[in-house]
Short mmCIF file of C-alpha atoms and ligand atoms in Angstrom, two decimals:
data_model
loop_
_atom_site.label_atom_id
_atom_site.label_comp_id
_atom_site.label_asym_id
_atom_site.label_seq_id
_atom_site.Cartn_x
_atom_site.Cartn_y
_atom_site.Cartn_z
CA MET A 110 -1.26 -28.58 39.60
CA TYR A 111 -4.03 -27.34 37.50
CA ASP A 112 -6.69 -24.69 38.48
CA LEU A 113 -9.54 -26.46 36.96
CA MET A 114 -13.07 -24.72 36.35
CA ILE A 115 -15.66 -26.71 35.22
CA TYR A 116 -18.88 -24.66 33.85
CA PRO A 117 -22.12 -26.38 32.93
CA ASP A 118 -22.01 -25.14 29.18
CA ALA A 119 -19.77 -23.94 26.72
CA GLY A 120 -20.92 -20.52 26.67
CA GLN A 121 -20.06 -20.02 30.35
CA ALA A 122 -16.77 -21.53 29.81
CA GLU A 123 -15.98 -19.49 26.85
CA SER A 124 -17.21 -16.42 28.81
CA ALA A 125 -14.87 -17.05 31.70
CA ALA A 126 -11.94 -17.74 29.56
CA ALA A 127 -12.52 -14.22 27.83
CA ARG A 128 -12.77 -12.56 31.07
CA ILE A 129 -9.32 -13.89 31.77
CA ILE A 130 -7.88 -12.34 28.59
CA ILE A 131 -9.83 -9.08 29.52
CA GLU A 132 -8.36 -8.81 33.13
CA GLN A 133 -4.69 -9.49 31.81
CA VAL A 134 -5.09 -6.74 29.08
CA ARG A 135 -6.63 -4.32 31.73
CA LYS A 136 -3.83 -5.19 34.11
CA LYS A 137 -1.11 -4.91 31.57
CA PRO A 138 -2.03 -2.90 28.39
CA GLY A 139 1.06 -4.04 26.77
CA SER A 140 0.53 -7.65 27.08
CA VAL A 141 1.97 -10.15 24.99
CA LEU A 142 -0.79 -12.63 24.17
CA GLY A 143 -0.34 -16.01 22.62
CA LEU A 144 -3.44 -16.51 20.43
CA ALA A 145 -5.15 -19.76 19.24
CA THR A 146 -7.63 -20.59 16.39
CA GLY A 147 -10.37 -23.51 16.08
CA LYS A 148 -13.90 -23.60 16.62
CA THR A 149 -13.45 -23.16 20.52
CA MET A 150 -11.97 -19.81 20.17
CA ILE A 151 -14.60 -18.37 17.91
CA ASN A 152 -17.09 -16.99 20.62
CA ILE A 153 -14.37 -16.10 22.70
CA TYR A 154 -12.98 -13.75 20.17
CA ASP A 155 -16.72 -12.77 19.70
CA ILE A 156 -16.80 -11.84 23.51
CA LEU A 157 -13.43 -9.74 23.18
CA TRP A 158 -14.15 -7.62 20.21
CA LYS A 159 -17.59 -6.77 21.26
CA TRP A 160 -16.21 -5.61 24.56
CA GLU A 161 -13.48 -3.69 22.91
CA ASN A 162 -16.21 -1.91 20.48
CA GLU A 163 -18.05 -0.98 23.60
CA GLY A 164 -14.96 0.71 25.14
CA GLU A 165 -14.48 -1.93 27.79
CA VAL A 166 -11.23 -2.83 26.99
CA SER A 167 -8.53 -2.10 24.39
CA PHE A 168 -6.16 -4.25 22.58
CA SER A 169 -4.24 -1.36 20.92
CA SER A 170 -1.13 -1.64 23.02
CA VAL A 171 -1.21 -5.55 22.97
CA LYS A 172 1.15 -7.81 20.81
CA THR A 173 -0.13 -11.15 19.65
CA PHE A 174 1.77 -14.37 18.81
CA ASN A 175 -0.51 -17.07 17.00
CA LEU A 176 0.27 -20.74 17.72
CA ASP A 177 0.20 -22.08 14.44
CA GLU A 178 -0.45 -22.05 10.39
CA TYR A 179 -0.83 -24.57 7.60
CA LEU A 180 2.54 -24.98 5.60
CA GLY A 181 2.44 -23.83 1.83
CA VAL A 182 -0.85 -21.76 2.59
CA ALA A 183 -0.44 -17.91 1.90
CA PRO A 184 -1.85 -15.31 4.38
CA GLU A 185 -4.41 -14.25 1.72
CA ASN A 186 -5.93 -17.49 1.38
CA ARG A 187 -9.12 -18.00 2.96
CA ASP A 188 -8.38 -21.16 4.78
CA SER A 189 -5.32 -19.69 6.36
CA PHE A 190 -5.26 -18.91 10.03
CA HIS A 191 -4.04 -15.52 9.18
CA SER A 192 -7.71 -15.27 7.31
CA TYR A 193 -9.31 -16.91 10.58
CA MET A 194 -7.78 -14.38 12.64
CA ARG A 195 -8.66 -11.35 10.67
CA ARG A 196 -12.33 -12.64 10.24
CA SER A 197 -12.94 -13.64 13.76
CA PHE A 198 -11.00 -11.00 15.66
CA PHE A 199 -8.60 -8.17 14.33
CA MET A 200 -11.09 -6.83 11.48
CA GLN A 201 -13.92 -6.68 13.97
CA LEU A 202 -11.78 -4.27 16.39
CA GLN A 203 -11.90 -0.56 16.43
CA LYS A 204 -8.05 -0.35 17.08
CA LYS A 205 -5.68 -3.02 15.88
CA PRO A 206 -3.22 -4.68 18.47
CA ALA A 207 0.35 -2.83 18.29
CA GLU A 208 1.76 -6.03 16.57
CA VAL A 209 0.51 -9.19 15.18
CA HIS A 210 2.80 -11.90 14.64
CA ILE A 211 1.40 -15.14 12.84
CA LEU A 212 3.68 -17.82 11.26
CA ASP A 213 3.58 -17.46 7.44
CA GLY A 214 2.76 -20.59 5.69
CA SER A 215 4.35 -19.24 2.16
CA ALA A 216 7.58 -18.23 3.70
CA PRO A 217 10.35 -19.54 1.14
CA ASP A 218 12.48 -20.94 3.88
CA PRO A 219 10.02 -22.29 6.75
CA GLU A 220 12.92 -23.23 8.97
CA LEU A 221 14.07 -19.61 9.10
CA GLU A 222 10.58 -18.49 9.51
CA CYS A 223 10.22 -20.69 12.62
CA ARG A 224 13.44 -19.33 13.90
CA GLU A 225 12.66 -15.68 13.25
CA PHE A 226 9.20 -16.25 15.30
CA GLU A 227 10.99 -17.56 18.31
CA ARG A 228 13.34 -14.42 17.98
CA ARG A 229 10.53 -12.12 17.76
CA ILE A 230 8.75 -13.75 20.79
CA LYS A 231 12.06 -13.26 22.87
CA GLU A 232 12.34 -9.66 21.59
CA SER A 233 8.82 -8.74 22.70
CA GLY A 234 9.82 -10.07 26.30
CA GLY A 235 8.01 -13.22 26.08
CA ILE A 236 4.17 -14.49 26.29
CA ASP A 237 2.43 -13.31 29.14
CA LEU A 238 -0.85 -15.06 28.57
CA GLN A 239 -0.95 -18.12 26.22
CA ILE A 240 -4.43 -19.52 25.22
CA LEU A 241 -4.75 -23.13 24.06
CA GLY A 242 -7.28 -25.12 22.83
CA LEU A 243 -7.12 -29.09 22.91
CA GLY A 244 -7.24 -31.15 19.81
CA ARG A 245 -9.09 -34.55 19.58
CA ASN A 246 -6.04 -36.48 19.86
CA GLY A 247 -4.58 -34.31 22.64
CA HIS A 248 -2.47 -32.01 20.60
CA ILE A 249 -1.72 -28.36 21.69
CA GLY A 250 -1.02 -25.92 18.75
CA PHE A 251 -0.18 -28.38 16.02
CA ASN A 252 2.31 -30.37 18.28
CA GLU A 253 0.87 -33.74 17.19
CA PRO A 254 1.39 -36.94 19.48
CA GLY A 255 5.05 -37.89 19.64
CA SER A 256 6.20 -34.40 19.73
CA PRO A 257 8.86 -33.81 22.16
CA PHE A 258 8.37 -31.79 25.02
CA GLY A 259 11.60 -29.74 24.45
CA SER A 260 10.40 -28.81 20.81
CA ARG A 261 10.43 -25.48 19.64
CA THR A 262 8.67 -23.63 16.66
CA ARG A 263 9.17 -25.98 13.81
CA VAL A 264 7.56 -27.67 10.66
CA ILE A 265 5.19 -30.60 11.68
CA ASP A 266 3.56 -33.42 9.79
CA LEU A 267 -0.22 -33.32 10.51
CA SER A 268 -1.93 -36.45 11.49
CA GLU A 269 -4.41 -38.20 9.40
CA SER A 270 -7.36 -37.37 11.97
CA THR A 271 -6.12 -33.79 12.26
CA ARG A 272 -6.47 -33.40 8.53
CA LEU A 273 -9.77 -35.11 8.46
CA TYR A 274 -11.14 -32.98 11.15
CA TYR A 275 -10.33 -29.63 9.28
CA MET A 276 -11.48 -30.93 6.20
CA LYS A 277 -15.02 -29.85 6.66
CA ASN A 278 -13.81 -26.44 7.53
CA LEU A 279 -12.32 -25.60 4.30
CA LEU A 280 -13.26 -22.77 2.18
CA GLU A 281 -10.82 -22.51 -0.63
CA LEU A 282 -8.19 -25.32 -0.51
CA ARG A 283 -9.34 -28.52 -1.80
CA GLU A 284 -7.55 -30.51 0.72
CA VAL A 285 -5.96 -30.04 4.29
CA PRO A 286 -2.12 -29.40 3.62
CA GLY A 287 0.04 -32.48 5.03
CA GLN A 288 2.27 -30.08 7.20
CA ALA A 289 1.67 -27.12 9.21
CA LEU A 290 4.38 -24.62 11.29
CA THR A 291 3.78 -24.74 14.99
CA MET A 292 4.95 -23.07 18.08
CA GLY A 293 6.94 -25.79 19.84
CA ILE A 294 5.79 -27.45 23.25
CA ALA A 295 8.90 -25.93 25.03
CA THR A 296 8.03 -22.43 23.29
CA ILE A 297 4.33 -22.66 24.80
CA LEU A 298 5.55 -23.74 28.11
CA GLU A 299 7.53 -20.62 28.30
CA ALA A 300 4.35 -18.57 28.49
CA ARG A 301 4.21 -16.93 32.24
CA GLU A 302 0.57 -18.06 32.15
CA ILE A 303 -1.43 -20.54 30.25
CA VAL A 304 -5.43 -20.96 29.73
CA LEU A 305 -6.45 -24.28 28.20
CA VAL A 306 -10.11 -24.17 26.91
CA VAL A 307 -11.91 -27.53 26.35
CA THR A 308 -15.65 -27.75 25.57
CA GLY A 309 -17.94 -30.50 24.02
CA ALA A 310 -18.14 -34.18 24.55
CA ALA A 311 -16.02 -34.91 21.57
CA LYS A 312 -12.97 -34.05 23.55
CA ALA A 313 -13.90 -35.77 26.69
CA ASP A 314 -11.60 -38.59 26.09
CA ALA A 315 -8.38 -36.45 25.32
CA PHE A 316 -9.39 -34.26 28.22
CA HIS A 317 -9.46 -37.15 30.77
CA LYS A 318 -6.01 -38.13 29.56
CA VAL A 319 -4.87 -34.82 29.95
CA ILE A 320 -6.17 -34.39 33.58
CA ASN A 321 -6.04 -37.73 34.79
CA GLY A 322 -3.57 -39.87 32.64
CA PRO A 323 0.34 -40.09 32.97
CA VAL A 324 2.36 -37.51 31.30
CA ASP A 325 3.10 -38.99 27.76
CA VAL A 326 4.69 -37.70 24.72
CA ASP A 327 2.02 -39.31 22.62
CA VAL A 328 -0.74 -37.07 24.56
CA PRO A 329 0.96 -33.46 23.80
CA GLY A 330 -1.58 -31.72 26.42
CA THR A 331 -0.12 -33.70 29.33
CA ALA A 332 3.18 -31.43 28.91
CA LEU A 333 1.20 -28.65 30.58
CA SER A 334 1.48 -30.63 33.91
CA GLY A 335 4.91 -29.24 33.96
CA HIS A 336 3.66 -25.54 34.02
CA HIS A 337 3.47 -23.72 37.04
CA CYS A 338 0.45 -21.61 36.17
CA VAL A 339 -2.18 -23.30 33.99
CA LYS A 340 -5.95 -22.57 34.00
CA VAL A 341 -8.13 -25.09 32.81
CA ILE A 342 -11.60 -24.15 31.72
CA ALA A 343 -14.02 -26.62 30.53
CA ASP A 344 -17.64 -27.51 30.17
CA GLN A 345 -19.22 -30.28 31.63
CA ALA A 346 -19.57 -32.30 28.35
CA ALA A 347 -15.68 -32.21 27.86
CA ALA A 348 -15.31 -32.76 31.65
CA GLN A 349 -17.63 -35.89 31.84
CA LYS A 350 -14.89 -38.59 32.20
CA LEU A 351 -12.83 -36.76 34.70
CA HIS A 352 -12.15 -38.34 38.24
CA GLY A 353 -9.75 -38.30 40.92
CA HIS A 354 -8.27 -36.61 43.88
CA ASP A 355 -5.73 -34.58 42.05
CA ILE A 356 -8.44 -32.48 40.66
CA LYS A 357 -8.32 -29.30 42.96
CA VAL A 358 -11.16 -27.30 42.06
CA LEU A 359 -14.11 -29.37 40.43
CA LYS A 360 -17.28 -27.42 40.82
CA PHE A 361 -19.46 -25.26 39.11
CA LYS A 362 -18.90 -21.75 39.36
CA ARG A 363 -21.31 -19.03 38.13
CA ALA A 364 -19.63 -17.37 35.17
CA THR A 365 -20.28 -13.54 35.09
CA ARG A 366 -19.93 -11.33 32.14
CA PRO A 367 -16.37 -9.85 31.73
C1 GLP B 485 -6.40 -27.09 16.29
C2 GLP B 485 -5.39 -26.07 16.46
C3 GLP B 485 -5.36 -25.31 17.86
C4 GLP B 485 -6.74 -25.40 18.25
C5 GLP B 485 -7.14 -27.07 18.61
C6 GLP B 485 -8.63 -27.05 18.93
O1 GLP B 485 -5.79 -28.29 15.52
N1 GLP B 485 -4.29 -26.05 15.62
O2 GLP B 485 -4.70 -24.28 17.79
O3 GLP B 485 -6.78 -24.83 19.39
O4 GLP B 485 -6.62 -27.66 17.47
O5 GLP B 485 -9.46 -27.04 17.75
P1 GLP B 485 -10.89 -26.74 17.87
O6 GLP B 485 -11.26 -25.68 18.88
O7 GLP B 485 -11.50 -26.62 16.38
O8 GLP B 485 -11.53 -28.12 18.45
#
């Protein structure tokens, strides 16, 4: 069962998600956080670093693990998810996290890189809180439709729709790589708590399938229904197609600042 919180607009949903992360880090300063990239996360990171700069929270003891990275793209490339994370979050902080782990897209042996990543997650004690966005095709991380729910961190082929979507964001690359490294679905499901953030009308169909549809490997987000602690935060635009009695909390809550 999901704990579903629908907010009137994206801003309130983002601030609710940021609040959950801040509360987690205040409760356990050495938290292991699973982080995501994408448009949805930009404002969430903005809230987090601003609060850190004001001394309201510190990420200095936190360990972070990112969901995914393009295969063949070096950390220094402006289109890498390493760069995204530096720009959107890490560079803005007064004190950097104790450890930052992002898959290296330029690793000479990508399979080994994935295995090492899994090992480091285990070594850190496992992910306490995993933040997820939702792809328009229902993907989580870069686990594209058809990804087995038992999958671990691995190399994956990106779908044409995903590549097309990312095309417009490119800064340096001429085209979106055909493959990526991604945390697997089983890896994601091992996080102690998961927060899925879904905003905007473009996600309404995928979100409807995740919440109301049957569990289906072609909609990777439906794997989350097998997890015991998932908070789903959405705005009204993304939630416009939801229905049914399985929705436990479907009301507007007032979002307060973290
Ligand atoms: C992307 C990323 C995910 C992200 C999601 C949503 O493809 N691999 O980590 O959370 O899909 O992206 P956006 O927020 O840009 O819609």
